[in-house]
CSV table of C-alpha atoms in Angstrom, one decimal:
chain,number,residue,atom,x,y,z
A,1,MET,CA,60.5,91.7,101.4
A,2,ILE,CA,63.2,91.7,104.1
A,3,THR,CA,63.8,89.2,106.8
A,4,ALA,CA,65.4,90.1,110.2
A,5,ALA,CA,64.4,93.8,109.6
A,6,GLY,CA,64.1,94.5,113.3
A,7,GLN,CA,67.7,95.5,113.8
A,8,GLY,CA,71.2,95.7,112.2
A,9,ILE,CA,71.7,95.2,108.5
A,10,GLY,CA,68.1,94.1,108.0
A,11,ARG,CA,66.7,97.3,109.6
A,12,ALA,CA,69.2,99.6,107.8
A,13,THR,CA,68.2,97.9,104.5
A,14,ALA,CA,64.5,98.3,105.2
A,15,GLU,CA,65.0,102.0,106.0
A,16,ALA,CA,67.1,102.5,102.8
A,17,PHE,CA,64.5,100.9,100.6
A,18,VAL,CA,61.8,103.0,102.2
A,19,ARG,CA,63.8,106.2,101.5
A,20,GLU,CA,64.0,105.1,97.8
A,21,SER,CA,60.2,104.8,97.9
A,22,ALA,CA,60.0,101.0,97.7
A,23,ASN,CA,57.0,99.1,99.1
A,24,VAL,CA,58.7,97.2,101.8
A,25,ILE,CA,57.5,94.2,103.8
A,26,ALA,CA,59.7,94.1,106.8
A,27,THR,CA,59.7,90.9,108.9
A,28,ASP,CA,61.4,89.7,112.1
A,29,ILE,CA,60.9,86.9,114.6
A,30,GLU,CA,60.7,89.7,117.3
A,31,GLY,CA,57.6,91.5,116.3
A,32,GLU,CA,58.2,94.2,118.9
A,33,SER,CA,61.5,95.1,117.2
A,34,LEU,CA,59.5,96.3,114.2
A,35,GLU,CA,57.3,98.7,116.1
A,36,THR,CA,59.5,101.7,115.5
A,37,LEU,CA,60.1,101.0,111.8
A,38,SER,CA,58.0,103.3,109.8
A,39,GLY,CA,57.0,103.7,106.2
A,40,CYS,CA,56.6,100.0,105.5
A,41,GLU,CA,54.4,97.0,106.3
A,42,THR,CA,55.8,95.0,109.2
A,43,ARG,CA,55.0,91.4,110.0
A,44,GLN,CA,56.3,88.9,112.6
A,45,LEU,CA,57.8,85.8,110.8
A,46,ASP,CA,59.8,82.9,112.1
A,47,VAL,CA,61.9,81.9,109.1
A,48,THR,CA,62.7,78.5,110.8
A,49,ASP,CA,59.0,77.5,110.6
A,50,PRO,CA,58.3,76.0,107.2
A,51,SER,CA,54.5,76.3,107.5
A,52,ALA,CA,54.7,79.9,108.7
A,53,VAL,CA,57.0,80.8,105.7
A,54,GLN,CA,54.6,79.1,103.3
A,55,ALA,CA,51.5,80.8,104.7
A,56,PHE,CA,53.3,84.1,104.6
A,57,ALA,CA,54.3,83.7,101.0
A,58,LEU,CA,50.7,82.7,100.0
A,59,GLU,CA,49.3,85.8,101.9
A,60,THR,CA,51.9,88.2,100.4
A,61,GLY,CA,52.0,87.0,96.9
A,62,PRO,CA,54.9,87.8,94.5
A,63,VAL,CA,57.7,90.1,95.5
A,64,ASP,CA,60.2,91.9,93.4
A,65,VAL,CA,63.1,91.6,95.9
A,66,LEU,CA,63.7,89.1,98.6
A,67,PHE,CA,66.5,90.0,101.0
A,68,ASN,CA,67.2,87.0,103.2
A,69,CYS,CA,69.0,88.8,106.0
A,70,ALA,CA,68.1,86.5,109.0
A,71,GLY,CA,71.2,85.0,110.4
A,72,TYR,CA,72.8,83.5,113.5
A,73,VAL,CA,76.4,83.3,114.7
A,74,HIS,CA,77.3,81.3,117.8
A,75,SER,CA,79.5,83.3,120.1
A,76,GLY,CA,82.7,81.6,121.1
A,77,SER,CA,85.0,79.0,119.5
A,78,ILE,CA,83.9,75.9,117.7
A,79,LEU,CA,85.0,74.0,120.9
A,80,GLU,CA,82.3,75.8,122.8
A,81,CYS,CA,79.6,75.3,120.1
A,82,SER,CA,77.2,72.5,120.9
A,83,GLU,CA,75.7,70.3,118.2
A,84,ARG,CA,72.4,72.0,118.9
A,85,ASP,CA,73.9,75.5,118.3
A,86,TRP,CA,75.4,74.2,115.0
A,87,GLU,CA,72.1,72.8,113.8
A,88,PHE,CA,70.3,76.1,114.7
A,89,SER,CA,72.9,78.1,112.9
A,90,PHE,CA,72.4,75.9,109.8
A,91,GLU,CA,68.7,76.1,110.1
A,92,VAL,CA,68.7,80.0,110.2
A,93,ASN,CA,71.6,80.7,107.9
A,94,VAL,CA,70.9,78.1,105.2
A,95,ALA,CA,67.6,76.2,105.4
A,96,SER,CA,65.5,79.3,106.0
A,97,MET,CA,67.0,80.9,102.9
A,98,PHE,CA,66.2,77.8,100.8
A,99,ARG,CA,62.7,77.8,102.2
A,100,LEU,CA,62.0,81.4,101.5
A,101,MET,CA,63.4,81.3,97.9
A,102,LYS,CA,61.4,78.2,97.2
A,103,ALA,CA,58.2,79.8,98.5
A,104,PHE,CA,58.6,83.1,96.6
A,105,LEU,CA,60.2,82.0,93.3
A,106,PRO,CA,57.1,80.5,91.7
């Protein structure tokens, strides 16, 4: 199971796992970004939504590998970063990973 598989490192990882014959569930908040990803199951998932993560984990069941790839980096210096940007960064980069691990570990 890979988050943020629509582009960048997440997409490259999903493609690599598919090449190795893994059963991949590729997720992204942008469902359209997954349309050209082939050889795996694709699902839209907002990792900042606790109830969506919980529902997804219940539907999916156990996974062997969880790759928390979703991330956000504010562009510019810390002086240009608003409190809201900082909170969003923490939500995506830390809280969502906690949420996914907690949902899939049991």
